């Protein structure tokens, strides 16, 4: 039938995992299309927290099948741990999980190269998650990599050794100490585990499913402002995180298959790692948001930088993705705030603009804010969208107008069930 794409519109951690988990039963297939274990998608079900890095966020449901697409980079060690943790709770999980033979592997030396490169950059480091993402994608585009389907090839070990040798030469330019022995042993153990999984030609699998009338939810990782082409380069990740990445990362033709593009944004903004963040709040208000929103990385545990919502950046992301409906998460984090601010324009050298300049890193940006009265009500207690407090709905309709896009869902807490739907839009899914 068709594909809906769900993705983050900011710098990641918008709450994608929670929303995918909530919607998953409406779909036959949930498919991750890019990124790798740099992602950390949190699900809270019956009070139990699960953080997924590579496995799609539909895995906790019986109905949908979960596919790790060709656009994903896989660290077999992380994947093995993740699946073992999941199977300890539900032995049936391996049956519902399929992995593209065309997905690329992250090797132990990719992780070391990531760490060595970041260490060499010193103050100007990207703040990578150190999961080997950039070196793995570099080898993919450099046409030097190992893919999941290669595990079935008798020359797999030989090909691995060739790549390793090349990586060791690269590492010799850095003054960086490392030890490979344990990492390699763990990696090859995990490769044996990968052989026991459902390895598929995912582009055929997904296109056949569509031809049979099935529907797919494509799950993005990271966020649009971390996109390799359109994010705050060079402080970005190494994949296309925007909606078009779903076609590339799953082998789905764009011509007629994509229906809804569901863009997720927090009611404020966060970023983890280095790079420009025009609305960042370094003082007490930023700290208050971090505390109230428990803003610490799901993958690395690093404190997330916090700030007010950045509407020029969000409008840019809505444009790039062709967002058809928005989801606002973590609105409850601002429950107690007397006033809420939203950046509506950038002031760059006295000139005001609602567009993102070519290089955010090189501009001195003064955000121009519009202020709203806080709702001072606990949103977690509401069970219907239309009954939400007036001051909150004022803020929501301002966002809808600014972004020229309807907000179809409001997330009011981390738990699976804390999601309110605008009734008129629910049927669009
Ligand atoms: P993802 O990477 O986009 O899936 O997001 P993360 O899981 O990295 O970070 C989102 C965090 O916010 C997680 O700890 C979620 O449990 C939590 N969360 C998600 N939605 C909400 C919400 O509406 N309110 C609150 N308070 N927390 C939320
Ligand atoms: P989810 O899917 C937030 C950030 C890193 C760093 C930059 C590059 O959970 O939203 P990388 O390891 O990709 O080379 O790091 O991107 N980053 C994320 N930030 N959420 C993520 O994923 C991220 N994945 C990468 O912090 O700034
Ligand atoms: Mg995350």
Short mmCIF file of C-alpha atoms and ligand atoms in Angstrom, two decimals:
data_model
loop_
_atom_site.label_atom_id
_atom_site.label_comp_id
_atom_site.label_asym_id
_atom_site.label_seq_id
_atom_site.Cartn_x
_atom_site.Cartn_y
_atom_site.Cartn_z
CA UNK A 1 0.00 0.00 0.00
CA UNK A 2 2.08 2.96 1.21
CA UNK A 3 4.85 4.18 3.44
CA UNK A 4 4.65 6.76 6.22
CA UNK A 5 7.92 8.28 7.38
CA UNK A 6 8.46 9.33 10.99
CA UNK A 7 11.50 11.42 11.81
CA UNK A 8 13.06 14.02 14.10
CA UNK A 9 13.02 17.67 13.02
CA UNK A 10 15.63 19.03 15.43
CA UNK A 11 19.03 17.73 16.60
CA UNK A 12 17.79 14.27 17.60
CA UNK A 13 16.15 12.82 20.72
CA UNK A 14 12.76 14.34 19.92
CA UNK A 15 11.01 11.22 21.27
CA UNK A 16 10.84 9.28 17.98
CA UNK A 17 11.07 5.89 19.70
CA UNK A 18 8.10 6.57 21.95
CA UNK A 19 5.89 7.71 19.07
CA UNK A 20 6.87 4.79 16.80
CA UNK A 21 6.11 2.37 19.62
CA UNK A 22 2.70 3.97 20.15
CA UNK A 23 1.80 3.85 16.44
CA UNK A 24 3.42 0.50 15.59
CA UNK A 25 0.26 -1.62 15.75
CA UNK A 26 -1.26 0.38 12.89
CA UNK A 27 1.48 -0.93 10.57
CA UNK A 28 2.59 -4.26 9.09
CA UNK A 29 6.26 -3.29 8.98
CA UNK A 30 8.46 -0.85 10.91
CA UNK A 31 11.74 -0.14 9.11
CA UNK A 32 14.83 1.82 10.21
CA UNK A 33 16.43 3.53 7.20
CA UNK A 34 19.67 5.20 8.32
CA UNK A 35 22.09 5.83 11.16
CA UNK A 36 23.29 3.14 13.48
CA UNK A 37 24.02 2.67 17.18
CA UNK A 38 24.56 6.42 17.55
CA UNK A 39 20.77 6.42 17.99
CA UNK A 40 19.12 5.80 21.34
CA UNK A 41 15.34 5.44 21.14
CA UNK A 42 13.61 5.12 24.50
CA UNK A 43 10.39 3.17 25.07
CA UNK A 44 8.60 3.11 28.42
CA UNK A 45 6.06 0.31 28.60
CA UNK A 46 4.33 -0.67 31.86
CA UNK A 47 7.00 1.23 33.76
CA UNK A 48 9.87 -0.67 32.12
CA UNK A 49 12.43 1.33 30.13
CA UNK A 50 14.03 -0.09 26.98
CA UNK A 51 16.58 1.83 24.91
CA UNK A 52 16.93 0.67 21.31
CA UNK A 53 19.99 1.54 19.21
CA UNK A 54 19.70 -0.48 15.99
CA UNK A 55 16.49 -2.48 16.35
CA UNK A 56 13.37 -0.58 15.13
CA UNK A 57 10.98 0.72 17.79
CA UNK A 58 8.07 -1.52 16.72
CA UNK A 59 9.79 -4.58 18.19
CA UNK A 60 7.72 -4.66 21.40
CA UNK A 61 4.52 -5.40 19.47
CA UNK A 62 3.43 -8.78 18.12
CA UNK A 63 1.86 -7.50 14.89
CA UNK A 64 4.52 -5.66 12.91
CA UNK A 65 7.64 -7.09 11.41
CA UNK A 66 10.76 -4.96 12.01
CA UNK A 67 13.32 -4.37 9.29
CA UNK A 68 16.80 -2.90 9.61
CA UNK A 69 17.23 -1.33 6.18
CA UNK A 70 20.18 -1.12 3.79
CA UNK A 71 20.88 2.49 4.83
CA UNK A 72 21.74 1.50 8.41
CA UNK A 73 25.28 0.84 9.66
CA UNK A 74 25.37 -2.09 12.08
CA UNK A 75 27.76 -2.81 14.91
CA UNK A 76 27.18 -6.55 15.36
CA UNK A 77 28.31 -6.35 19.00
CA UNK A 78 25.67 -3.75 19.91
CA UNK A 79 23.05 -5.57 17.84
CA UNK A 80 23.76 -8.89 19.58
CA UNK A 81 23.51 -7.29 23.05
CA UNK A 82 20.32 -5.53 22.09
CA UNK A 83 18.66 -8.67 20.72
CA UNK A 84 19.82 -10.82 23.66
CA UNK A 85 18.37 -8.27 26.07
CA UNK A 86 15.07 -8.27 24.16
CA UNK A 87 14.85 -12.07 23.81
CA UNK A 88 15.34 -12.48 27.57
CA UNK A 89 11.88 -10.85 27.87
CA UNK A 90 10.25 -12.24 24.70
CA UNK A 91 11.74 -15.30 23.03
CA UNK A 92 9.84 -14.60 19.81
CA UNK A 93 11.68 -11.40 18.91
CA UNK A 94 14.13 -12.95 16.43
CA UNK A 95 11.18 -14.14 14.31
CA UNK A 96 9.89 -10.57 13.91
CA UNK A 97 13.25 -9.02 13.00
CA UNK A 98 14.72 -8.88 9.48
CA UNK A 99 18.04 -7.40 8.45
CA UNK A 100 19.02 -6.11 5.03
CA UNK A 101 21.94 -7.93 3.47
CA UNK A 102 22.94 -4.55 2.03
CA UNK A 103 23.33 -2.86 5.43
CA UNK A 104 26.98 -2.08 6.20
CA UNK A 105 29.04 -3.28 9.14
CA UNK A 106 30.84 -1.10 11.66
CA UNK A 107 34.22 -2.74 12.33
CA UNK A 108 36.17 -2.45 15.61
CA UNK A 109 38.72 -0.27 13.78
CA UNK A 110 35.93 2.11 12.68
CA UNK A 111 35.24 2.82 16.35
CA UNK A 112 38.95 3.37 17.03
CA UNK A 113 39.25 5.66 13.99
CA UNK A 114 36.25 7.66 15.24
CA UNK A 115 37.87 8.09 18.66
CA UNK A 116 41.31 8.92 17.20
CA UNK A 117 39.85 11.50 14.81
CA UNK A 118 37.83 13.16 17.56
CA UNK A 119 40.84 13.24 19.91
CA UNK A 120 42.98 14.84 17.17
CA UNK A 121 40.39 17.57 16.60
CA UNK A 122 40.67 18.72 20.24
CA UNK A 123 38.43 21.75 20.90
CA UNK A 124 36.83 21.54 17.45
CA UNK A 125 35.65 17.94 17.91
CA UNK A 126 32.20 17.05 16.55
CA UNK A 127 31.19 15.43 19.83
CA UNK A 128 30.49 12.16 18.03
CA UNK A 129 28.93 9.29 19.93
CA UNK A 130 32.19 7.35 19.22
CA UNK A 131 30.21 4.46 17.73
CA UNK A 132 32.27 4.45 14.49
CA UNK A 133 29.49 6.01 12.41
CA UNK A 134 31.53 8.43 10.30
CA UNK A 135 34.38 5.99 9.41
CA UNK A 136 31.79 3.30 8.53
CA UNK A 137 29.88 5.60 6.15
CA UNK A 138 33.21 6.85 4.74
CA UNK A 139 34.12 3.27 3.85
CA UNK A 140 30.66 2.72 2.38
CA UNK A 141 30.94 5.70 0.00
CA UNK A 142 34.62 4.88 -0.54
CA UNK A 143 33.48 1.43 -1.73
CA UNK A 144 35.68 -0.39 0.74
CA UNK A 145 33.22 -1.93 3.14
CA UNK A 146 31.76 -5.16 4.42
CA UNK A 147 28.02 -5.68 4.22
CA UNK A 148 25.77 -7.97 6.23
CA UNK A 149 25.27 -10.33 3.25
CA UNK A 150 29.05 -10.84 3.11
CA UNK A 151 28.92 -12.99 6.27
CA UNK A 152 27.81 -15.84 4.00
CA UNK A 153 30.93 -15.47 1.83
CA UNK A 154 33.85 -17.82 2.51
CA UNK A 155 36.30 -14.92 2.03
CA UNK A 156 34.68 -12.78 4.75
CA UNK A 157 37.64 -13.05 7.15
CA UNK A 158 40.12 -12.29 4.36
CA UNK A 159 38.19 -9.18 3.31
CA UNK A 160 38.00 -8.11 6.96
CA UNK A 161 41.80 -8.43 7.29
CA UNK A 162 42.37 -6.26 4.19
CA UNK A 163 40.15 -3.51 5.55
CA UNK A 164 41.76 -3.78 8.98
CA UNK A 165 45.25 -3.40 7.49
CA UNK A 166 44.15 -0.24 5.68
CA UNK A 167 42.64 1.11 8.90
CA UNK A 168 45.84 0.38 10.84
CA UNK A 169 47.81 2.43 8.28
CA UNK A 170 45.32 5.26 8.72
CA UNK A 171 45.57 5.00 12.50
CA UNK A 172 49.36 5.35 12.34
CA UNK A 173 48.93 9.05 11.44
CA UNK A 174 47.31 9.65 14.84
CA UNK A 175 49.04 9.67 18.18
CA UNK A 176 46.38 7.37 19.65
CA UNK A 177 46.77 4.25 21.76
CA UNK A 178 44.44 1.33 21.32
CA UNK A 179 44.14 -2.41 21.75
CA UNK A 180 42.21 -4.49 19.23
CA UNK A 181 42.42 -8.06 20.53
CA UNK A 182 39.35 -8.12 22.79
CA UNK A 183 37.31 -5.94 20.45
CA UNK A 184 38.01 -8.28 17.53
CA UNK A 185 37.12 -11.39 19.49
CA UNK A 186 33.83 -9.87 20.59
CA UNK A 187 33.15 -8.71 17.01
CA UNK A 188 33.68 -12.15 15.44
CA UNK A 189 31.52 -13.80 18.14
CA UNK A 190 28.80 -11.32 17.23
CA UNK A 191 29.24 -12.06 13.51
CA UNK A 192 28.41 -15.73 14.27
CA UNK A 193 25.28 -14.49 16.03
CA UNK A 194 24.33 -12.33 13.02
CA UNK A 195 24.41 -15.49 10.87
CA UNK A 196 21.54 -16.84 12.97
CA UNK A 197 19.28 -13.85 12.14
CA UNK A 198 16.83 -13.39 9.23
CA UNK A 199 19.08 -11.82 6.57
CA UNK A 200 17.03 -10.65 3.60
CA UNK A 201 17.08 -8.74 0.31
CA UNK A 202 15.10 -6.02 2.02
CA UNK A 203 14.35 -3.97 -1.10
CA UNK A 204 12.49 -6.96 -2.58
CA UNK A 205 10.87 -7.78 0.76
CA UNK A 206 9.53 -4.25 1.24
CA UNK A 207 8.39 -3.69 -2.34
CA UNK A 208 6.60 -7.06 -2.38
CA UNK A 209 4.92 -6.16 0.90
CA UNK A 210 3.72 -2.87 -0.62
CA UNK A 211 2.41 -4.68 -3.70
CA UNK A 212 0.46 -7.00 -1.38
CA UNK A 213 -1.26 -4.00 0.21
CA UNK A 214 0.83 -3.83 3.39
CA UNK A 215 1.75 -0.55 5.04
CA UNK A 216 5.14 0.48 6.33
CA UNK A 217 6.34 3.00 8.89
CA UNK A 218 9.88 4.17 8.14
CA UNK A 219 11.62 5.17 11.38
CA UNK A 220 14.27 7.86 11.20
CA UNK A 221 17.19 8.27 13.55
CA UNK A 222 18.93 11.52 14.60
CA UNK A 223 17.21 14.68 13.33
CA UNK A 224 17.01 16.94 10.28
CA UNK A 225 19.52 19.46 11.67
CA UNK A 226 22.05 16.60 11.86
CA UNK A 227 21.53 15.65 8.18
CA UNK A 228 24.81 15.31 6.29
CA UNK A 229 23.66 17.70 3.52
CA UNK A 230 21.31 20.12 5.27
CA UNK A 231 22.34 20.04 8.94
CA UNK A 232 24.76 22.32 10.76
CA UNK A 233 27.76 20.98 8.82
CA UNK A 234 30.33 19.84 9.89
CA UNK A 235 28.54 19.27 13.22
CA UNK A 236 26.25 16.63 11.76
CA UNK A 237 26.03 12.88 11.45
CA UNK A 238 27.06 11.01 8.30
CA UNK A 239 23.73 9.97 6.82
CA UNK A 240 20.66 11.55 5.22
CA UNK A 241 18.27 11.85 8.12
CA UNK A 242 15.52 13.62 6.15
CA UNK A 243 12.49 11.97 4.51
CA UNK A 244 14.21 11.34 1.18
CA UNK A 245 16.69 9.17 3.11
CA UNK A 246 13.85 6.68 3.64
CA UNK A 247 13.70 5.95 -0.11
CA UNK A 248 17.46 5.52 -0.30
CA UNK A 249 17.78 3.58 2.92
CA UNK A 250 14.99 1.12 2.15
CA UNK A 251 14.93 0.91 -1.66
CA UNK A 252 11.44 2.38 -1.89
CA UNK A 253 10.64 4.43 -5.01
CA UNK A 254 9.60 8.03 -4.20
CA UNK A 255 7.15 8.24 -7.13
CA UNK A 256 4.01 7.05 -5.40
CA UNK A 257 4.83 5.27 -2.20
CA UNK A 258 5.35 7.91 0.52
CA UNK A 259 2.10 9.11 2.11
CA UNK A 260 2.41 10.79 5.51
CA UNK A 261 5.62 12.42 6.72
CA UNK A 262 5.31 12.68 10.50
CA UNK A 263 7.77 15.21 11.92
CA UNK A 264 8.58 15.17 15.64
CA UNK A 265 9.66 18.22 17.63
CA UNK A 266 10.03 18.85 21.31
CA UNK A 267 8.14 21.84 22.73
CA UNK A 268 11.64 23.27 23.28
CA UNK A 269 15.00 22.29 21.82
CA UNK A 270 18.01 20.16 22.74
CA UNK A 271 21.30 19.21 21.21
CA UNK A 272 24.00 16.78 22.34
CA UNK A 273 27.56 17.18 21.08
CA UNK A 274 29.19 20.28 19.62
CA UNK A 275 27.95 22.76 17.03
CA UNK A 276 25.76 25.82 16.66
CA UNK A 277 22.58 26.08 18.72
CA UNK A 278 21.19 29.63 18.33
CA UNK A 279 18.53 29.35 21.05
CA UNK A 280 20.72 27.63 23.63
CA UNK A 281 20.06 28.68 27.24
CA UNK A 282 23.23 28.46 29.30
CA UNK A 283 21.81 29.82 32.56
CA UNK A 284 19.22 28.77 35.11
CA UNK A 285 16.37 28.35 32.60
CA UNK A 286 18.44 25.92 30.52
CA UNK A 287 19.29 23.96 33.65
CA UNK A 288 15.62 23.93 34.67
CA UNK A 289 14.61 22.45 31.29
CA UNK A 290 17.41 19.85 31.52
CA UNK A 291 16.26 18.79 34.98
CA UNK A 292 12.55 18.80 34.26
CA UNK A 293 13.02 17.00 30.90
CA UNK A 294 15.70 14.61 32.22
CA UNK A 295 17.81 15.69 29.27
CA UNK A 296 20.69 13.21 29.35
CA UNK A 297 21.71 11.21 26.24
CA UNK A 298 20.07 7.78 25.83
CA UNK A 299 23.22 6.43 24.14
CA UNK A 300 26.12 8.21 25.86
CA UNK A 301 24.53 9.60 29.04
CA UNK A 302 25.95 13.06 28.21
CA UNK A 303 23.93 16.06 29.48
CA UNK A 304 21.98 17.51 26.57
CA UNK A 305 22.27 21.21 25.80
CA UNK A 306 18.86 22.89 26.13
CA UNK A 307 17.11 25.98 24.75
CA UNK A 308 13.85 27.44 23.47
CA UNK A 309 12.18 26.10 20.35
CA UNK A 310 13.88 27.40 17.17
CA UNK A 311 11.15 28.08 14.60
CA UNK A 312 13.33 29.16 11.64
CA UNK A 313 15.19 25.84 12.01
CA UNK A 314 11.92 23.93 12.42
CA UNK A 315 10.37 25.60 9.36
CA UNK A 316 13.47 24.65 7.38
CA UNK A 317 13.08 21.02 8.51
CA UNK A 318 9.35 21.03 7.67
CA UNK A 319 10.25 22.26 4.17
CA UNK A 320 13.04 19.72 3.57
CA UNK A 321 10.93 16.80 4.73
CA UNK A 322 7.58 17.81 3.25
CA UNK A 323 6.08 17.22 6.70
CA UNK A 324 2.34 16.45 6.48
CA UNK A 325 1.72 16.33 10.24
CA UNK A 326 3.62 17.36 13.34
CA UNK A 327 3.96 15.75 16.74
CA UNK A 328 4.94 17.90 19.72
CA UNK A 329 6.65 15.96 22.50
CA UNK A 330 7.71 16.79 26.04
CA UNK A 331 5.20 19.63 26.38
CA UNK A 332 4.72 18.45 29.98
CA UNK A 333 8.34 19.43 30.73
CA UNK A 334 7.23 23.09 30.58
CA UNK A 335 4.17 22.55 32.85
CA UNK A 336 5.47 24.81 35.63
CA UNK A 337 6.97 27.57 33.50
CA UNK A 338 5.47 31.05 33.97
CA UNK A 339 6.37 31.98 30.39
CA UNK A 340 7.45 30.09 27.27
CA UNK A 341 9.54 31.61 24.50
CA UNK A 342 9.80 30.72 20.83
CA UNK A 343 12.47 32.03 18.45
CA UNK A 344 10.69 33.43 15.40
CA UNK A 345 13.60 35.13 13.59
CA UNK A 346 17.37 35.27 13.50
CA UNK A 347 19.03 38.67 13.80
CA UNK A 348 22.30 38.44 11.86
CA UNK A 349 24.34 41.67 11.95
CA UNK A 350 21.18 43.73 12.40
CA UNK A 351 19.29 42.00 9.58
CA UNK A 352 16.32 39.85 10.52
CA UNK A 353 15.59 36.61 8.70
CA UNK A 354 13.43 33.52 9.06
CA UNK A 355 15.82 31.51 6.87
CA UNK A 356 18.83 29.47 7.90
CA UNK A 357 22.08 31.06 6.65
CA UNK A 358 24.53 29.01 4.56
CA UNK A 359 26.83 28.33 7.51
CA UNK A 360 25.25 28.63 10.95
CA UNK A 361 28.69 27.97 12.46
CA UNK A 362 30.17 31.19 11.05
CA UNK A 363 27.36 33.62 11.89
CA UNK A 364 26.74 35.56 15.05
CA UNK A 365 23.03 34.90 15.53
CA UNK A 366 20.78 36.76 17.96
CA UNK A 367 17.47 34.93 18.23
CA UNK A 368 14.36 37.13 18.25
CA UNK A 369 11.78 35.69 20.66
CA UNK A 370 8.02 35.79 21.01
CA UNK A 371 6.78 35.23 24.56
CA UNK A 372 3.74 33.16 25.60
CA UNK A 373 2.03 32.76 28.96
CA UNK A 374 2.78 29.39 30.50
CA UNK A 375 -0.12 26.96 30.97
CA UNK A 376 0.81 26.16 34.60
CA UNK A 377 -1.22 22.96 34.46
CA UNK A 378 -0.12 19.34 34.54
CA UNK A 379 -0.65 18.17 30.95
CA UNK A 380 -0.07 14.56 32.00
CA UNK A 381 -3.56 14.45 33.50
CA UNK A 382 -5.36 15.19 30.23
CA UNK A 383 -6.94 12.42 28.18
CA UNK A 384 -8.26 14.44 25.24
CA UNK A 385 -6.56 16.87 22.85
CA UNK A 386 -9.51 19.26 22.73
CA UNK A 387 -9.67 19.63 26.51
CA UNK A 388 -6.06 20.78 26.84
CA UNK A 389 -5.67 24.15 28.64
CA UNK A 390 -6.26 27.33 26.67
CA UNK A 391 -2.78 28.82 27.06
CA UNK A 392 -1.27 25.58 25.79
CA UNK A 393 -3.63 25.41 22.81
CA UNK A 394 -2.74 29.06 22.02
CA UNK A 395 0.91 28.05 21.84
CA UNK A 396 0.02 25.05 19.65
CA UNK A 397 -2.04 27.10 17.19
CA UNK A 398 0.76 29.68 16.97
CA UNK A 399 3.18 26.87 16.03
CA UNK A 400 0.73 25.51 13.45
CA UNK A 401 0.36 28.92 11.86
CA UNK A 402 4.07 29.67 11.81
CA UNK A 403 4.90 26.26 10.33
CA UNK A 404 1.82 26.05 8.07
CA UNK A 405 1.40 22.46 9.24
CA UNK A 406 -1.14 20.74 11.46
CA UNK A 407 -0.10 19.27 14.82
CA UNK A 408 -1.77 15.86 14.99
CA UNK A 409 -0.38 14.52 18.26
CA UNK A 410 0.77 15.89 21.60
CA UNK A 411 2.97 13.74 23.81
CA UNK A 412 2.45 14.50 27.49
CA UNK A 413 4.83 12.06 29.16
CA UNK A 414 7.47 9.40 28.42
CA UNK A 415 5.07 6.46 28.84
CA UNK A 416 3.65 4.68 25.78
CA UNK A 417 0.04 5.70 26.49
CA UNK A 418 0.73 9.42 27.07
CA UNK A 419 -0.19 10.60 23.58
CA UNK A 420 -3.19 12.73 22.61
CA UNK A 421 -4.52 12.71 19.04
CA UNK A 422 -6.31 15.47 17.22
CA UNK A 423 -9.30 13.44 16.11
CA UNK A 424 -9.59 14.99 12.64
CA UNK A 425 -6.06 13.93 11.77
CA UNK A 426 -5.93 10.50 13.41
CA UNK A 427 -7.65 8.93 10.41
CA UNK A 428 -4.88 10.20 8.12
CA UNK A 429 -2.69 7.39 9.43
P1 LIG B 1 14.57 9.55 20.35
O1 LIG B 1 16.02 9.37 20.12
O2 LIG B 1 13.98 10.60 19.45
O3 LIG B 1 13.78 8.28 20.32
O4 LIG B 1 14.42 10.17 21.82
P2 LIG B 1 15.22 9.67 23.14
O5 LIG B 1 14.63 8.40 23.61
O6 LIG B 1 16.68 9.73 22.92
O7 LIG B 1 14.91 10.86 24.12
C1 LIG B 1 13.62 11.23 24.46
C2 LIG B 1 13.47 11.15 25.98
O8 LIG B 1 12.29 11.81 26.38
C3 LIG B 1 13.35 9.74 26.49
O9 LIG B 1 13.87 9.67 27.79
C4 LIG B 1 11.83 9.51 26.52
O10 LIG B 1 11.44 8.53 27.48
C5 LIG B 1 11.36 10.88 26.93
N1 LIG B 1 10.06 11.30 26.40
C6 LIG B 1 9.50 11.04 25.18
N2 LIG B 1 8.34 11.71 25.04
C7 LIG B 1 8.16 12.41 26.18
C8 LIG B 1 7.16 13.32 26.66
O11 LIG B 1 6.19 13.65 25.97
N3 LIG B 1 7.34 13.84 27.91
C9 LIG B 1 8.40 13.53 28.69
N4 LIG B 1 8.49 14.10 29.89
N5 LIG B 1 9.36 12.69 28.28
C10 LIG B 1 9.25 12.14 27.05
P1 LIG B 2 18.68 9.68 18.05
O1 LIG B 2 18.27 8.75 16.95
C1 LIG B 2 21.11 13.10 19.31
C2 LIG B 2 24.98 13.61 17.32
C3 LIG B 2 26.21 13.41 18.17
C4 LIG B 2 27.16 14.36 17.47
C5 LIG B 2 26.80 14.21 16.01
C6 LIG B 2 27.68 13.22 15.25
O2 LIG B 2 18.70 9.05 19.40
O3 LIG B 2 17.92 10.96 17.99
P2 LIG B 2 27.90 10.57 15.22
O4 LIG B 2 28.12 9.59 16.33
O5 LIG B 2 26.65 10.36 14.46
O6 LIG B 2 29.09 10.69 14.32
O7 LIG B 2 27.77 11.99 15.96
O8 LIG B 2 25.46 13.74 15.99
N1 LIG B 2 24.04 12.46 17.33
C7 LIG B 2 22.87 12.47 17.99
N2 LIG B 2 22.32 13.38 18.81
N3 LIG B 2 20.42 11.95 19.02
C8 LIG B 2 20.95 11.04 18.17
O9 LIG B 2 20.25 9.97 17.73
C9 LIG B 2 22.24 11.25 17.65
N4 LIG B 2 23.06 10.55 16.83
C10 LIG B 2 24.14 11.31 16.63
O10 LIG B 2 25.95 13.79 19.51
O11 LIG B 2 26.87 15.69 17.84
MG1 LIG B 3 17.82 9.44 21.20
#
